Amino acid sequence: KNEVEQSPQNLTAQEGEFITINCSYSVGISALHWLQQHPGGGIVSLFMLSSGKKKHGRLIATINIQEKHSSLHITASHPRDSAVYICAVGKTSGSRLTFGEGTQLTVNP
Amino acid sequence: DTAVSQTPKYLVTQMGNDKSIKCEQNLGHDTMYWYKQDSKKFLKIMFSYNNKELIINETVPNRFSPKSPDKAHLNLHINSLELGDSAVYFCASSLGGLRAGELFFGEGSRLTVL
């Protein structure tokens, strides 16, 4: 079992829908990262958080340290949001990231 | 200006050859990383350098050797390439290590070994 589990693995939505991607982890962490990988391959960091909630435009990331769970929400989704979203955690016991397997999001017009 | 730049973006080579991928960041970060992304899109850390010092060295074959001439550069040299080395290799950097700052990634270098 991976230390970082994402769900769903694949998600198809219609433009305008509210989207939630979940990340659960089983280790103590110092921070959790949400990354976005577009079809062209480039990876962009969306959020780094260790508590509470962060918002950037239509994207919202939350984390519950007690439940070891984080969610990434996209409001008013758009086809350009189509990408792979990757959750990664930095463990408290080390200095490396452990990655989830990613969630492939497709937003149809 | 590109923050983290890698070259080459594509590399096709024969088994047994030696190749290098270069990475440079102009963000003033002190920590740089090499990640490997396999065909299943799973990212895995290979190496990390902080101020030119190696701080992470995962279970990677000795054929892979990172070199950091200064804190803005982290190059990856691969000897005796094998079919299983085919992957996309991402360079990244952060300020103050993973506990302090977010990651900035290069565009990736797709290596194909024939």
Coordinates of C-alpha atoms in Angstrom, one line a residue:
Chain A
K1 CA 0.0 0.0 0.0
N2 CA 1.4 3.4 -1.0
E3 CA 2.0 5.9 1.8
V4 CA 0.1 8.5 -0.4
E5 CA -3.2 7.5 -1.9
Q6 CA -5.2 9.7 -4.3
S7 CA -8.8 9.3 -5.4
P8 CA -10.2 9.1 -7.9
Q9 CA -7.6 7.9 -10.3
N10 CA -9.6 9.3 -13.2
L11 CA -12.2 12.0 -13.3
T12 CA -14.3 13.4 -16.1
A13 CA -16.4 16.5 -15.6
Q14 CA -18.4 18.9 -17.6
E15 CA -17.3 22.5 -17.8
G16 CA -18.5 24.5 -14.9
E17 CA -18.7 21.6 -12.4
F18 CA -17.2 21.7 -9.0
I19 CA -14.4 19.2 -8.7
T20 CA -12.8 17.5 -5.7
I21 CA -9.7 15.4 -5.7
N22 CA -8.7 13.6 -2.5
C23 CA -5.3 12.7 -1.0
S24 CA -4.8 10.5 2.0
Y25 CA -1.5 9.7 3.6
S26 CA -0.3 7.3 6.3
V27 CA 2.9 9.0 7.6
G28 CA 3.7 12.1 9.7
I29 CA 4.3 15.0 7.4
S30 CA 5.9 18.5 7.5
A31 CA 4.1 19.7 4.4
L32 CA 1.8 18.5 1.6
H33 CA 2.2 19.7 -2.0
W34 CA -0.4 19.7 -4.8
L35 CA 1.2 19.7 -8.3
Q36 CA -0.3 20.0 -11.7
Q37 CA 1.0 18.2 -14.8
H38 CA -0.3 19.3 -18.1
P39 CA -0.5 17.1 -21.2
G40 CA 2.6 18.7 -22.5
G41 CA 4.5 17.3 -19.5
G42 CA 5.5 20.3 -17.5
I43 CA 4.9 20.2 -13.7
V44 CA 3.7 23.2 -11.8
S45 CA 3.4 23.6 -8.0
L46 CA -0.1 24.7 -7.1
F47 CA 0.0 24.7 -3.3
M48 CA 2.2 23.8 -0.4
L49 CA 0.4 23.6 2.9
S50 CA 0.8 22.2 6.4
S51 CA -2.5 23.3 8.0
G52 CA -5.8 24.8 7.2
K53 CA -6.7 26.0 3.8
K54 CA -5.2 27.9 0.8
K55 CA -6.9 29.5 -2.1
H56 CA -5.6 30.7 -5.5
G57 CA -8.1 31.8 -8.0
R58 CA -10.5 28.9 -8.6
L59 CA -8.4 26.4 -6.8
I60 CA -8.7 25.7 -3.1
A61 CA -6.6 23.2 -1.1
T62 CA -7.5 22.0 2.4
I63 CA -5.7 19.7 4.8
N64 CA -6.8 17.9 8.0
I65 CA -3.7 16.9 9.9
Q66 CA -5.6 14.8 12.4
E67 CA -7.3 12.8 9.7
K68 CA -4.2 12.8 7.4
H69 CA -6.3 13.9 4.5
S70 CA -6.1 16.7 2.0
S71 CA -8.5 17.8 -0.8
L72 CA -8.0 19.9 -3.9
H73 CA -11.1 21.7 -5.1
I74 CA -11.6 23.4 -8.5
T75 CA -14.6 25.7 -8.8
A76 CA -16.2 26.5 -12.1
S77 CA -14.0 24.0 -13.9
H78 CA -12.8 24.7 -17.4
P79 CA -11.3 22.5 -20.2
R80 CA -7.9 24.1 -19.6
D81 CA -8.0 22.5 -16.1
S82 CA -7.6 19.1 -17.8
A83 CA -4.3 17.7 -16.4
V84 CA -2.9 15.2 -14.0
Y85 CA -3.0 16.5 -10.4
I86 CA -0.4 15.0 -8.0
C87 CA -0.4 15.0 -4.3
A88 CA 3.0 14.7 -2.6
V89 CA 4.0 14.8 1.1
G90 CA 7.2 15.7 2.8
K91 CA 7.7 13.4 5.8
T92 CA 8.7 14.7 9.1
S93 CA 11.3 12.0 9.3
G94 CA 13.1 12.9 6.2
S95 CA 13.8 15.5 3.5
R96 CA 12.2 13.8 0.5
L97 CA 8.8 13.9 -1.1
T98 CA 6.6 10.9 -1.5
F99 CA 4.2 11.1 -4.4
G100 CA 0.7 9.9 -5.0
E101 CA 0.0 8.2 -8.4
G102 CA -1.9 11.2 -9.7
T103 CA -5.5 12.0 -10.7
Q104 CA -6.2 12.4 -14.4
L105 CA -8.8 15.1 -14.8
T106 CA -10.6 15.7 -18.0
V107 CA -13.0 18.7 -18.3
N108 CA -15.2 18.6 -21.3
P109 CA -16.7 21.7 -22.9
Chain B
D1 CA 13.2 34.0 -18.3
T2 CA 12.7 30.3 -17.5
A3 CA 13.1 29.6 -13.8
V4 CA 14.3 26.0 -14.0
S5 CA 15.7 25.0 -17.4
Q6 CA 16.8 21.5 -18.5
T7 CA 18.5 20.5 -21.7
P8 CA 18.0 18.5 -23.8
K9 CA 14.2 18.2 -23.8
Y10 CA 14.4 15.0 -25.9
L11 CA 17.2 12.5 -26.0
V12 CA 17.2 9.3 -28.1
T13 CA 20.2 7.1 -27.8
Q14 CA 21.4 3.5 -28.1
M15 CA 21.9 1.1 -25.3
G16 CA 25.4 1.3 -23.8
N17 CA 25.9 4.9 -24.5
D18 CA 26.7 7.6 -22.0
K19 CA 24.6 10.8 -21.8
S20 CA 24.1 13.9 -19.7
I21 CA 21.2 16.1 -18.9
K22 CA 21.8 19.6 -17.7
C23 CA 19.8 21.7 -15.3
E24 CA 20.0 25.3 -14.3
Q25 CA 17.9 27.5 -12.0
N26 CA 17.9 31.3 -11.8
L27 CA 15.7 31.5 -8.7
G28 CA 18.5 31.7 -6.1
H29 CA 17.3 28.5 -4.6
D30 CA 19.8 26.4 -2.5
T31 CA 18.3 23.0 -3.1
M32 CA 18.0 21.1 -6.3
Y33 CA 16.5 17.7 -7.2
W34 CA 16.4 15.1 -9.9
Y35 CA 13.2 13.1 -10.2
K36 CA 12.4 10.2 -12.6
Q37 CA 8.9 9.8 -14.0
D38 CA 8.2 6.3 -15.4
S39 CA 5.7 5.2 -18.0
K40 CA 3.0 5.0 -15.4
K41 CA 3.6 8.7 -14.6
F42 CA 4.8 7.9 -11.1
L43 CA 7.4 10.5 -9.8
K44 CA 10.3 9.2 -7.8
I45 CA 13.2 11.2 -6.2
M46 CA 16.7 10.2 -7.4
F47 CA 19.0 12.9 -5.9
S48 CA 18.9 16.1 -4.0
Y49 CA 21.6 18.6 -3.5
N50 CA 21.7 21.5 -1.0
N51 CA 24.4 24.1 -1.6
K52 CA 26.3 21.7 -3.8
E53 CA 26.2 19.0 -1.1
L54 CA 24.5 15.7 -1.8
I55 CA 21.7 15.2 0.8
I56 CA 19.5 12.5 -0.9
N57 CA 20.8 9.6 -2.8
E58 CA 18.0 7.1 -3.4
T59 CA 18.5 3.5 -4.5
V60 CA 19.8 4.5 -7.9
P61 CA 22.3 2.4 -10.0
N62 CA 25.8 3.7 -9.8
R63 CA 25.6 4.4 -13.5
F64 CA 23.7 7.6 -12.5
S65 CA 26.0 10.3 -11.2
P66 CA 24.8 13.8 -10.3
K67 CA 27.2 16.7 -10.4
S68 CA 26.6 20.2 -8.9
P69 CA 29.3 22.6 -9.9
D70 CA 27.5 25.4 -8.1
K71 CA 24.2 25.8 -6.3
A72 CA 22.5 27.0 -9.5
H73 CA 23.4 23.9 -11.5
L74 CA 22.7 20.2 -11.1
N75 CA 23.6 17.9 -14.0
L76 CA 22.8 14.2 -14.3
H77 CA 25.2 11.9 -16.1
I78 CA 24.2 8.4 -17.0
N79 CA 26.7 5.7 -18.1
S80 CA 26.0 2.5 -20.0
L81 CA 22.4 3.3 -20.7
E82 CA 19.9 0.5 -20.4
L83 CA 16.4 0.1 -21.9
G84 CA 14.9 0.6 -18.4
D85 CA 16.4 4.0 -18.1
S86 CA 13.8 5.3 -20.6
A87 CA 11.7 7.8 -18.7
V88 CA 11.1 11.5 -18.3
Y89 CA 13.7 13.1 -15.9
F90 CA 12.6 16.3 -14.1
C91 CA 14.9 18.7 -12.4
A92 CA 13.4 20.9 -9.6
S93 CA 14.5 23.4 -7.1
S94 CA 13.3 24.9 -3.8
L95 CA 14.4 27.4 -1.3
G96 CA 15.5 26.0 2.1
G97 CA 14.7 22.4 1.3
L98 CA 11.3 20.7 1.1
R99 CA 10.2 21.8 4.6
A100 CA 10.6 25.5 3.7
G101 CA 9.6 26.1 0.1
E102 CA 7.5 25.0 -2.8
L103 CA 9.1 23.2 -5.7
F104 CA 9.8 24.7 -9.1
F105 CA 10.1 22.1 -11.9
G106 CA 11.9 22.1 -15.2
E107 CA 10.0 21.0 -18.3
G108 CA 11.4 17.5 -18.2
S109 CA 13.8 15.6 -20.4
R110 CA 12.4 12.6 -22.2
L111 CA 15.1 9.9 -22.5
T112 CA 14.5 7.1 -24.9
V113 CA 17.0 4.2 -25.0
L114 CA 16.8 2.0 -28.0

